[in-house]
CSV table of C-alpha atoms and ligand atoms in Angstrom, one decimal:
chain,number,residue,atom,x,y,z
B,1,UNK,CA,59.8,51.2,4.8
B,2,UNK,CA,63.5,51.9,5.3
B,3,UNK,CA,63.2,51.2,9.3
B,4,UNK,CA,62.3,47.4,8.4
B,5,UNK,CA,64.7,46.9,5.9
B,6,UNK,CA,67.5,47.4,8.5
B,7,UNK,CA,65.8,45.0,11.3
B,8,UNK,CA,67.5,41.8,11.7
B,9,UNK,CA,65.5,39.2,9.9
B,10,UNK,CA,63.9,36.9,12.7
B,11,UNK,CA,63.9,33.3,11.9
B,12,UNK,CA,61.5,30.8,13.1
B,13,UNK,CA,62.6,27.7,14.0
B,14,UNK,CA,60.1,24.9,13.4
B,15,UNK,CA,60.1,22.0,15.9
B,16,UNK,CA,61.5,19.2,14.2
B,17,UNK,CA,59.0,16.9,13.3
B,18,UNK,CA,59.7,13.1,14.7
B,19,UNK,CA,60.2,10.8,11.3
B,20,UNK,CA,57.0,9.1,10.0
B,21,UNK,CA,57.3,6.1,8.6
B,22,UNK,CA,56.0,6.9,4.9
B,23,UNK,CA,52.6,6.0,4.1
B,24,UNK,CA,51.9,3.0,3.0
B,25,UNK,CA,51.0,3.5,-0.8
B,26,UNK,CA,47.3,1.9,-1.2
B,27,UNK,CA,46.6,1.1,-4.7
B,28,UNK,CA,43.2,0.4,-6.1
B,29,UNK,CA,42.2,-1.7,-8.9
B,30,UNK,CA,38.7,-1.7,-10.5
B,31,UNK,CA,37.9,-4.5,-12.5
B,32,UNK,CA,34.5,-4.7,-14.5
B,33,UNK,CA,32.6,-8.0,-13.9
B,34,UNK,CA,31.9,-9.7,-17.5
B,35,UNK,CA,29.7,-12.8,-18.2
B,36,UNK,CA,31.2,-16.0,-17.1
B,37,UNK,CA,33.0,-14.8,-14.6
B,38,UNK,CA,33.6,-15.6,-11.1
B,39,UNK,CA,34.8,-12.8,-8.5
B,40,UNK,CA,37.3,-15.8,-7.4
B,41,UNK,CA,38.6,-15.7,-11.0
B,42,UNK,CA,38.3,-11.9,-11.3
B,43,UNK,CA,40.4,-11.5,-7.9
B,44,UNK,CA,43.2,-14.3,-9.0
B,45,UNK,CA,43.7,-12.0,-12.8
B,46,UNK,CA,43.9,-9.2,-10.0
B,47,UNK,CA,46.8,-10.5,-8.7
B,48,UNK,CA,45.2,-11.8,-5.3
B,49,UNK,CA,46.5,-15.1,-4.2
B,50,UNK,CA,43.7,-18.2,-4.3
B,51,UNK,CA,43.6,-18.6,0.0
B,52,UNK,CA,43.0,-15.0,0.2
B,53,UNK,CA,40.6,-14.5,-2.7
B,54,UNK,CA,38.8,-17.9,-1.0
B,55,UNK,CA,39.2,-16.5,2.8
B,56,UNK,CA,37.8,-12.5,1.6
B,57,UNK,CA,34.5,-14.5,-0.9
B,58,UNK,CA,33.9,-16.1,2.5
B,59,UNK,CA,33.8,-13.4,4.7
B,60,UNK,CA,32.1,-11.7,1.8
B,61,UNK,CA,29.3,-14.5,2.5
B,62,UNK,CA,28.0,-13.2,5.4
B,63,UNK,CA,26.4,-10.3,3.7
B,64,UNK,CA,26.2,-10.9,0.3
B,65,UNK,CA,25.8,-13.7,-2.0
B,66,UNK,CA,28.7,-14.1,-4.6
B,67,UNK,CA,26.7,-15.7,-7.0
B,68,UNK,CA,24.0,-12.8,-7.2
B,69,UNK,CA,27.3,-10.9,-9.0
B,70,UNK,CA,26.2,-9.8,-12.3
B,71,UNK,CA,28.1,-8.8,-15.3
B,72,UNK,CA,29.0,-4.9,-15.2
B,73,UNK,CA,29.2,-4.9,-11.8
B,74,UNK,CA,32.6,-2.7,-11.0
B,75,UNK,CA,34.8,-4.8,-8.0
B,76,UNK,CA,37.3,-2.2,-6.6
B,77,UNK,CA,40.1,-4.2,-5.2
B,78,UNK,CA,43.1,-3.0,-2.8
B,79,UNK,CA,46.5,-3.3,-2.1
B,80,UNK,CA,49.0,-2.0,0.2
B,81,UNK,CA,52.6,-1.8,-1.1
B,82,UNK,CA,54.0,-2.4,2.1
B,83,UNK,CA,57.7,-1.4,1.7
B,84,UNK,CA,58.9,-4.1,4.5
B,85,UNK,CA,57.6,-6.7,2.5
B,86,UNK,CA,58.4,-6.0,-0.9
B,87,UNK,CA,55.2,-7.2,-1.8
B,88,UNK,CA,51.6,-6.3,-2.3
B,89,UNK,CA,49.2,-7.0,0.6
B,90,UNK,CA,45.8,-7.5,-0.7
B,91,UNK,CA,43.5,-5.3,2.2
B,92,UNK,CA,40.3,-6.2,0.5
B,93,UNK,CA,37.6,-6.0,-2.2
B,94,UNK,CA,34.4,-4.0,-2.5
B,95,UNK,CA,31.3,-3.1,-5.1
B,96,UNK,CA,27.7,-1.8,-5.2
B,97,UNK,CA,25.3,-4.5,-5.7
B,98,UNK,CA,22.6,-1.7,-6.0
B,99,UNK,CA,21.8,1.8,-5.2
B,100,UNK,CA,23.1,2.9,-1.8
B,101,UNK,CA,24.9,-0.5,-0.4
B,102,UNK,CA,28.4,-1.3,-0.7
B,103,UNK,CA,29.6,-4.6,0.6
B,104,UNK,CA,33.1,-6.7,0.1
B,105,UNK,CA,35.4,-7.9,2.6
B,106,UNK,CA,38.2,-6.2,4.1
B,107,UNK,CA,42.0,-7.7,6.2
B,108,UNK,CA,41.9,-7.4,9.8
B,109,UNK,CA,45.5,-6.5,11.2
B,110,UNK,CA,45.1,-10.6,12.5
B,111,UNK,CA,45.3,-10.9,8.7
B,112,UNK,CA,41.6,-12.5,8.2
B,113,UNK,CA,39.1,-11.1,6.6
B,114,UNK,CA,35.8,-9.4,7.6
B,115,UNK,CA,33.0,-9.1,5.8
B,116,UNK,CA,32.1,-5.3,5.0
B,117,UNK,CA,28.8,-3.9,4.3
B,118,UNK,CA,28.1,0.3,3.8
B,119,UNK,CA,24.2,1.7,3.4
B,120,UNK,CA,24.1,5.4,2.3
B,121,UNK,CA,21.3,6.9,3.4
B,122,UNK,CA,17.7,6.4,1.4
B,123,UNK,CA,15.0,9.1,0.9
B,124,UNK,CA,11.2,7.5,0.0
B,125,UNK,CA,8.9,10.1,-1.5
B,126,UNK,CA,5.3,9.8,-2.7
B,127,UNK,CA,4.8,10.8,-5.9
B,128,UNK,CA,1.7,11.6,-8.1
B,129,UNK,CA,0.6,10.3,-11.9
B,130,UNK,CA,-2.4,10.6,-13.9
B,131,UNK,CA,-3.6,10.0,-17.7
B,132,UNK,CA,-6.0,8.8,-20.1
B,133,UNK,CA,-6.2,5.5,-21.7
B,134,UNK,CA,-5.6,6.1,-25.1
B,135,UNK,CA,-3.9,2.4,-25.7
B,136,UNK,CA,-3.8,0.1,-22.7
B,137,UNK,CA,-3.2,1.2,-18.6
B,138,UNK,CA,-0.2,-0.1,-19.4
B,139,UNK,CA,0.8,1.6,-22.6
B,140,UNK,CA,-0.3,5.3,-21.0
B,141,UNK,CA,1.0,4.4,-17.6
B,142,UNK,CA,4.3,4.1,-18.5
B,143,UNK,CA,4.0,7.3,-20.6
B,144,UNK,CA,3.0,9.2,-17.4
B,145,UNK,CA,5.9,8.3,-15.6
B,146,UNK,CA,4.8,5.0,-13.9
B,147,UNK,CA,7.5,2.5,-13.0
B,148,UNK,CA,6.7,-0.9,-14.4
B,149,UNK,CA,7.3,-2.3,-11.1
B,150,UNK,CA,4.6,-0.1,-9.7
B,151,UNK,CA,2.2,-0.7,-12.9
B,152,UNK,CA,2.3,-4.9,-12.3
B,153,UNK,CA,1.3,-4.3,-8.8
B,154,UNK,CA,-1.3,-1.8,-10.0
B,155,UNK,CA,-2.8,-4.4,-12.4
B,156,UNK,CA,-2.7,-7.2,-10.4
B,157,UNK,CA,-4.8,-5.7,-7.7
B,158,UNK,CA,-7.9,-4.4,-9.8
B,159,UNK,CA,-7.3,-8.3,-11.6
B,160,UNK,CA,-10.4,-9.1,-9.0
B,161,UNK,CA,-12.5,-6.7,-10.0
B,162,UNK,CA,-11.4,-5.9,-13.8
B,163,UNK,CA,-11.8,-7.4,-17.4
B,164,UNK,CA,-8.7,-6.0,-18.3
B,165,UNK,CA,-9.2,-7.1,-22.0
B,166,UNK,CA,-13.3,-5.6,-22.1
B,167,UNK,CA,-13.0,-3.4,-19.4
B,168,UNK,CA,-10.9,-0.7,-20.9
B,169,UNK,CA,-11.8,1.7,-23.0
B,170,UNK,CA,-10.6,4.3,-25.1
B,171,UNK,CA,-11.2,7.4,-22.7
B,172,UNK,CA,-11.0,5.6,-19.4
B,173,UNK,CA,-8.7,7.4,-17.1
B,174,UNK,CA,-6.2,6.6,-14.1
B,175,UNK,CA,-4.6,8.0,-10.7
B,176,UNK,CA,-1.8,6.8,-8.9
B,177,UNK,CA,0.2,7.5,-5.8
B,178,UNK,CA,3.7,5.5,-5.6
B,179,UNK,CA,6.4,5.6,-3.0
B,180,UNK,CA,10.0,5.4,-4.6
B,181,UNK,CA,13.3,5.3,-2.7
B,182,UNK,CA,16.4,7.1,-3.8
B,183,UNK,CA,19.7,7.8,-3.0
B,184,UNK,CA,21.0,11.3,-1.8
B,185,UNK,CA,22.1,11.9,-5.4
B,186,UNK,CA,18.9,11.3,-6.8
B,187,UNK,CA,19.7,6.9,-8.2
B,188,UNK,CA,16.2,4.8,-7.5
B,189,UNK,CA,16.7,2.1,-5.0
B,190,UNK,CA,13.7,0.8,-5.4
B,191,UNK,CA,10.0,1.5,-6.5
B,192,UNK,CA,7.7,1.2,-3.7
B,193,UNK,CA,4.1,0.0,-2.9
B,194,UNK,CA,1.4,1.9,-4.7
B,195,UNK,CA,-0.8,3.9,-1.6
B,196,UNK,CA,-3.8,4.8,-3.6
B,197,UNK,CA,-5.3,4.2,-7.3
B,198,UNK,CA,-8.2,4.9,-9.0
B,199,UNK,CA,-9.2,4.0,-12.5
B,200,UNK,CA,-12.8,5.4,-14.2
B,201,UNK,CA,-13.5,2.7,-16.6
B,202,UNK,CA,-17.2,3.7,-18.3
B,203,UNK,CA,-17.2,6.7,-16.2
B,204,UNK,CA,-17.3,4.1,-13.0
B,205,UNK,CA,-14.7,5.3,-10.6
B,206,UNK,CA,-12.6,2.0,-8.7
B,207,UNK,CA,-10.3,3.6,-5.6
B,208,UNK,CA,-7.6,1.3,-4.3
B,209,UNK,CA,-6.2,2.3,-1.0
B,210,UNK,CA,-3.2,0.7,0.6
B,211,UNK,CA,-3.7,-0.4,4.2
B,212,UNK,CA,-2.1,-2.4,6.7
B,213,UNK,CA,-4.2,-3.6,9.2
B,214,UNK,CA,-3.1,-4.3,13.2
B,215,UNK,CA,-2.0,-7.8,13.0
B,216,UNK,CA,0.8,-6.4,9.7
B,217,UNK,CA,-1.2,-7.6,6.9
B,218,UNK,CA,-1.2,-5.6,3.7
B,219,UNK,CA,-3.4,-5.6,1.4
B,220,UNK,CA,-6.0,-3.3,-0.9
B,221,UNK,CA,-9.4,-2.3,-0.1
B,222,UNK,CA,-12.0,0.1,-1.7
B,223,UNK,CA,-13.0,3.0,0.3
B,224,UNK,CA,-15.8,1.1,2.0
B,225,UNK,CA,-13.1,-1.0,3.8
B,226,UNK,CA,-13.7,-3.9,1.3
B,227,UNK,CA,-10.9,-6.2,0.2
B,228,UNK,CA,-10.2,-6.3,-3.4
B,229,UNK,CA,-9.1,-10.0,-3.2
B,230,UNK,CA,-12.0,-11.9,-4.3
B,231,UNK,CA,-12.4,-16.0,-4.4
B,232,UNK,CA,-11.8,-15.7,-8.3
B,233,UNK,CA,-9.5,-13.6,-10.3
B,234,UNK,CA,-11.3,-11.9,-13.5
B,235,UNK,CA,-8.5,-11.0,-15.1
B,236,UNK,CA,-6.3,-14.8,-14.6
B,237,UNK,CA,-3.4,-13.1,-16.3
B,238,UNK,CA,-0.9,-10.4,-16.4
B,239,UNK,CA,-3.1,-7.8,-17.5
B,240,UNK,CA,0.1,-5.6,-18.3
B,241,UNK,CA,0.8,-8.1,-21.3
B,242,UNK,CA,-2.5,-8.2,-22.9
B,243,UNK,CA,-2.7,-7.0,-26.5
B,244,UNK,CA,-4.9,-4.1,-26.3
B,245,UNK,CA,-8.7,-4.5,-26.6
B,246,UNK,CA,-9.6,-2.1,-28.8
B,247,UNK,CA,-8.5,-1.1,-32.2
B,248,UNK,CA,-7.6,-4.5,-33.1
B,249,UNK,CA,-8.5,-5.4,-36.6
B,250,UNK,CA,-7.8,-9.5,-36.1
B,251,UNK,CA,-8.7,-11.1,-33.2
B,252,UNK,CA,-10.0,-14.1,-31.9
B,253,UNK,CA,-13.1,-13.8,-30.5
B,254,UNK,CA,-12.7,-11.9,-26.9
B,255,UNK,CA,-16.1,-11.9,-25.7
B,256,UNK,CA,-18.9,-14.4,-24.8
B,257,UNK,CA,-21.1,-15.8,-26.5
B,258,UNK,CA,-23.9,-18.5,-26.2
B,259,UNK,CA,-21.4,-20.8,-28.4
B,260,UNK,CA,-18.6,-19.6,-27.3
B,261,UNK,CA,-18.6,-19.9,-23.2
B,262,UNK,CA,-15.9,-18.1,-22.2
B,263,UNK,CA,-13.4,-14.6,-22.1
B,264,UNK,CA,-10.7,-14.9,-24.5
B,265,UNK,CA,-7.7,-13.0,-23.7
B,266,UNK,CA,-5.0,-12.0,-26.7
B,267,UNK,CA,-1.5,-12.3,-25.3
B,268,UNK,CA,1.7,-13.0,-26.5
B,269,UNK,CA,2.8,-17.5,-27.3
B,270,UNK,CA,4.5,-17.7,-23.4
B,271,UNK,CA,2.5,-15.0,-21.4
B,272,UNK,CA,1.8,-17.0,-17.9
B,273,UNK,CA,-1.4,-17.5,-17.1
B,274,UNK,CA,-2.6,-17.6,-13.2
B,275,UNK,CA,-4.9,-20.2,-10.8
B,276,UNK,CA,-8.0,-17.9,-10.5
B,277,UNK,CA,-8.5,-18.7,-7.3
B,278,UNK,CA,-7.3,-21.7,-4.9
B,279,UNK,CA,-8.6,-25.4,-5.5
B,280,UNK,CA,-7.2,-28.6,-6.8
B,281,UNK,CA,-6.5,-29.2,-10.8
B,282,UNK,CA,-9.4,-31.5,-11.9
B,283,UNK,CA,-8.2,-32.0,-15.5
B,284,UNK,CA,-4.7,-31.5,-17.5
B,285,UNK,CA,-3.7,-32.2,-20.8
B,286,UNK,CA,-5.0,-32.1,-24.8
B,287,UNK,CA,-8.8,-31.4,-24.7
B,288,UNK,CA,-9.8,-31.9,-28.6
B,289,UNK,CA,-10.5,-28.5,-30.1
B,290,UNK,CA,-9.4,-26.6,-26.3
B,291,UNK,CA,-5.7,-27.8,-26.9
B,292,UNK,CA,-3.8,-28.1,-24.1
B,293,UNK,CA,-6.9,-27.7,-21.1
B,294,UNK,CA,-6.4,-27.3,-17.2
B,295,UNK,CA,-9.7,-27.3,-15.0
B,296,UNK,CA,-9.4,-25.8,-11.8
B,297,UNK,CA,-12.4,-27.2,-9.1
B,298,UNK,CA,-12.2,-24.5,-6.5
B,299,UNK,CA,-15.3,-25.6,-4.2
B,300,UNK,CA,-18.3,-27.6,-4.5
B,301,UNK,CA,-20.1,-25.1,-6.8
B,302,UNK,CA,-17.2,-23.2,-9.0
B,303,UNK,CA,-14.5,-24.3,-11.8
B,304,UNK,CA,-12.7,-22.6,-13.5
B,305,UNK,CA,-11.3,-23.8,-17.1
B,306,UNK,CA,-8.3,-22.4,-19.6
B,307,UNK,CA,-7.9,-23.7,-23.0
B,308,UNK,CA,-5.0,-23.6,-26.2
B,309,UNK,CA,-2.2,-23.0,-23.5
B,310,UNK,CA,1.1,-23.2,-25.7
B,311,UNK,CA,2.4,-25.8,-22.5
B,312,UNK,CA,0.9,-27.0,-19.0
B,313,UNK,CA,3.1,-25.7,-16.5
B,314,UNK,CA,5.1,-28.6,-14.2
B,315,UNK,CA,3.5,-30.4,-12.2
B,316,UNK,CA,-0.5,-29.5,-13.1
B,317,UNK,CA,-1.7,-33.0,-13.1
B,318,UNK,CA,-5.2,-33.7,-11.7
B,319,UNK,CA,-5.1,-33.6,-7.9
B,320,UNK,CA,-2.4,-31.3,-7.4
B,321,UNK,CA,-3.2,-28.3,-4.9
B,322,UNK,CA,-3.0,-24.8,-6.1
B,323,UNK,CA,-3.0,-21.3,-4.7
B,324,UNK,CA,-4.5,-18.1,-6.5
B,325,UNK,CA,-2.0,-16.3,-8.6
B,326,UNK,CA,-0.1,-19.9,-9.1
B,327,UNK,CA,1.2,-20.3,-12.4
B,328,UNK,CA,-0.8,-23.4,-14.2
B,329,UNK,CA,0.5,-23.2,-18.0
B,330,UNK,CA,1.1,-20.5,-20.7
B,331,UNK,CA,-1.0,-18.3,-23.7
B,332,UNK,CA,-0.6,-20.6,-26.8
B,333,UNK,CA,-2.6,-21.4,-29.9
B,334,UNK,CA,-3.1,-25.1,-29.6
B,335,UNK,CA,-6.6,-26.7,-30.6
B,336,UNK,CA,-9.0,-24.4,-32.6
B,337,UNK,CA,-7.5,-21.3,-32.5
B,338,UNK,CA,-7.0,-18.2,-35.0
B,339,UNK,CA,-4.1,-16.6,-32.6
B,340,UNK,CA,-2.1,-17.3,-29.3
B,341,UNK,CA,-4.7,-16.2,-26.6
B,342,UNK,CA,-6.2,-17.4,-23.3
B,343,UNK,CA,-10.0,-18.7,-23.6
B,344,UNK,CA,-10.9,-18.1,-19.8
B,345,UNK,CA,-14.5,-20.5,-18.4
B,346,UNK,CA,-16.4,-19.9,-15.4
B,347,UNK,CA,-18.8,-22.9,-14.3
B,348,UNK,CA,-21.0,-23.1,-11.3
B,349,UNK,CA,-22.5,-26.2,-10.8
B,350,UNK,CA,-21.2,-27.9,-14.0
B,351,UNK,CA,-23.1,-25.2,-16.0
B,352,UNK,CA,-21.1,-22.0,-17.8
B,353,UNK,CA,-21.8,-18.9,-17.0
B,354,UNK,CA,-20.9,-15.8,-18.5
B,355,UNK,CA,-17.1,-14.7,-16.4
B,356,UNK,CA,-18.1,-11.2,-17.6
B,357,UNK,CA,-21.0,-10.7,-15.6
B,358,UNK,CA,-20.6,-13.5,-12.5
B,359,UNK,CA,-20.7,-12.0,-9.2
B,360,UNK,CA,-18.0,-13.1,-7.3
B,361,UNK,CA,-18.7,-12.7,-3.5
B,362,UNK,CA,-16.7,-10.4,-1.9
B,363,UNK,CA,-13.8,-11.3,0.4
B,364,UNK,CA,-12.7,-9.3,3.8
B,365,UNK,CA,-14.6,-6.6,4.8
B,366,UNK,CA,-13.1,-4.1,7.7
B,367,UNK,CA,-15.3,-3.7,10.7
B,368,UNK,CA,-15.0,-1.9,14.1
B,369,UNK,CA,-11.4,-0.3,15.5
B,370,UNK,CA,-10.0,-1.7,12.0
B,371,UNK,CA,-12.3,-0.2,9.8
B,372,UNK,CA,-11.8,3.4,11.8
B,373,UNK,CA,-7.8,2.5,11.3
B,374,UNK,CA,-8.3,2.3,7.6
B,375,UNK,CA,-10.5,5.3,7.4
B,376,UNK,CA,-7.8,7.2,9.3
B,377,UNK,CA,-4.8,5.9,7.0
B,378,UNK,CA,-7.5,6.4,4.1
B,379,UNK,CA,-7.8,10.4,4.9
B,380,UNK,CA,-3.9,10.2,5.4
B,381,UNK,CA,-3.5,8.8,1.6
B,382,UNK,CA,-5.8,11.1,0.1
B,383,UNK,CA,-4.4,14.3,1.7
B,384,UNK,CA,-1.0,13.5,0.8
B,385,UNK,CA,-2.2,12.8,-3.0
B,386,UNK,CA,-4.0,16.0,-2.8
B,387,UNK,CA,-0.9,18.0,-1.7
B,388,UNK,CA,1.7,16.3,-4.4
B,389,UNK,CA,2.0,17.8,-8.1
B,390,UNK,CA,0.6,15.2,-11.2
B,391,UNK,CA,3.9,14.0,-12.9
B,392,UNK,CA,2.0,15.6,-15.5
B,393,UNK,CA,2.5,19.4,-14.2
B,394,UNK,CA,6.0,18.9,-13.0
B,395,UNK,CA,7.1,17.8,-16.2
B,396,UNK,CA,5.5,20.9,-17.7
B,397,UNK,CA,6.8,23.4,-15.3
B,398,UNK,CA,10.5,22.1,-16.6
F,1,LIG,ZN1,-12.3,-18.6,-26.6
């Protein structure tokens, strides 16, 4: 429009802005952490001096221990190129340990440093898995989605009740409900306890259900509010390393027998092998054709024995206190053996008996306002499994 064209052009006058000083440029170095190194050495190549690489690793202290560094861990490091000095300030140091924490140290204006820690936010969901036994809990868990974490916890709790070398057969079937925590963008932080399991072995269904009772106590009980901790462990191994059961041509001789008093279990040369239960180590050492021997005496009427250990572990001489679960030696082949397995005795009164079919008496049984607790958190568990998709289907609907 002509009428604009003649108007005087109006000009805005900006306030004048009052000078900043430019900003300081802060540089960032990231440096990855490789075996052998220290972060005091990893700092010093950075360019930090040695009193303030020492002065931020102590600060660095209060919430995180240096040592735990591993290599591929990725240490940003900072600087400020302050112009008045000329020189680079070194304002600190940071990495992520794990999944949602950051920690490192950063300079106070006082010049010291203090230590610096960041959690991002965590999200714990349940989640659902299910399969058939086609190779070993283990084997098929994993397949299903299990986390090995969870699957370790999983076996050690039915260890009470379950032969995990004659127990499981081809066919037998499993559920699980796991917690697992993640970050916002989807990184485990950690896998969490399993809530509820049940495994049909021989078309006999075991439930698991996670409870902790009013004193903080965890533990796992069937759904008649019966510990599954027992006095002795059936399974005195880590049932996730046994060589499967079943469809073994060669194998030494993983059953009982008149002769043969005991459970063998195959394993791999170096597999630990557990204290059944508490007591005091009554024998150590080479035992003619049982190799290297530890006898457990748990009470006045049970023993326990394990035979062709590939080494005693430290300490397991005769006398020596030991708690269920303890570490006592590890699967060999020493004395008359055709393979590195555990040969597993039961005695009661000095006599064997078959581990296989010994009753073990049961241990803590719920009662009263606990036992209605359970059955509440009990309802609680199964709804919630009820409600989540199998691993199973959500893969499928992908
Ligand atoms: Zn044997």
């Amino acid at each position: 429009m002509k009428a604009s064209v003649n108007q005087p052009q109006k000009l805005a006058f900006a306030p004048v802005a009052p000078p900043k000083p430019p900003a300081p440029p802060i540089t960032e170095q990231t440096l990855k952490i490789k075996s052998g190194d220290t972060l005091m050495a990893v700092l010093v190549n950075a360019g930090v001096n040695r009193t303030e690489a020492h002065n931020s690793i102590e600060a660095l202290r209060e919430v995180w221990d240096p040592r735990k560094l591993r290599p591929g861990d990725e240490i940003t490091v900072t600087f400020d190129a302050a112009a008045a000095q000329g020189d680079e300030v070194f304002k600190g140091f940071s990495f992520e340990p794990q999944p949602a924490l950051r920690v490192g140290a950063v300079r106070e204006t006082d010049g010291a440093f203090a230590p610096a820690e960041e959690k991002a936010p965590v999200l714990t969901q349940a989640y659902r898995a299910e399969g058939t036994i086609t190779a070993s809990l283990f084997q098929n868990g994993v397949e299903a989605g299990v986390p090995v974490a969870v699957l370790v916890e999983l076996i050690k709790a039915y260890s009470y009740d379950v032969d995990f070398q004659r127990d499981i057969q081809p066919g037998d079937s499993f559920e699980v409900m796991f917690e697992r925590e993640s970050t916002e963008d989807g990184r485990t932080v950690r896998e969490g306890d399993v809530h509820y399991a049940a495994l049909t072995l021989s078309g006999q269904r075991y439930e698991i259900y996670r409870y902790e009772d009013t004193t903080g106590d965890v533990d796992y009980y069937d759904a008649k509010g019966h510990s599954v901790r027992k006095a002795l462990l059936r399974t005195p191994i880590n049932g996730a390393r046994l060589s499967s059961g079943f469809g073994m041509r060669r194998h030494p001789v993983l059953g009982y027998s008149k002769m043969h008093k005991g459970s063998d279990f195959a394993a791999p040369t170096g597999t630990p092998i557990y204290a059944a239960g508490d007591g005091v180590i009554a024998k150590s050492g080479p035992f003619s054709s049982y190799g290297n021997y530890v006898r457990i005496r748990h009470n006045s009427e049970y023993d326990t024995a394990y035979a062709h250990m590939s080494r005693i572990a430290k300490g397991m001489a005769p006398g020596k206190r030991v708690k269920q679960g303890d570490v006592i030696g590890y699967v060999g082949s020493t004395g008359r053996s055709t393979g590195p397995h555990l040969h597993y005795e039961i005695l009661k009164n000095g006599k064997h008996v078959n581990p296989q079919k010994v009753r073990f008496p049961t241990g803590r049984i719920l009662e009263g306002t606990e036992l209605a607790r359970f059955e509440e958190t009990m309802g609680e568990t199964r709804s919630v499994y009820a409600s989540l998709p199998s691993a199973t289907e959500v893969a499928a609907a992908k």
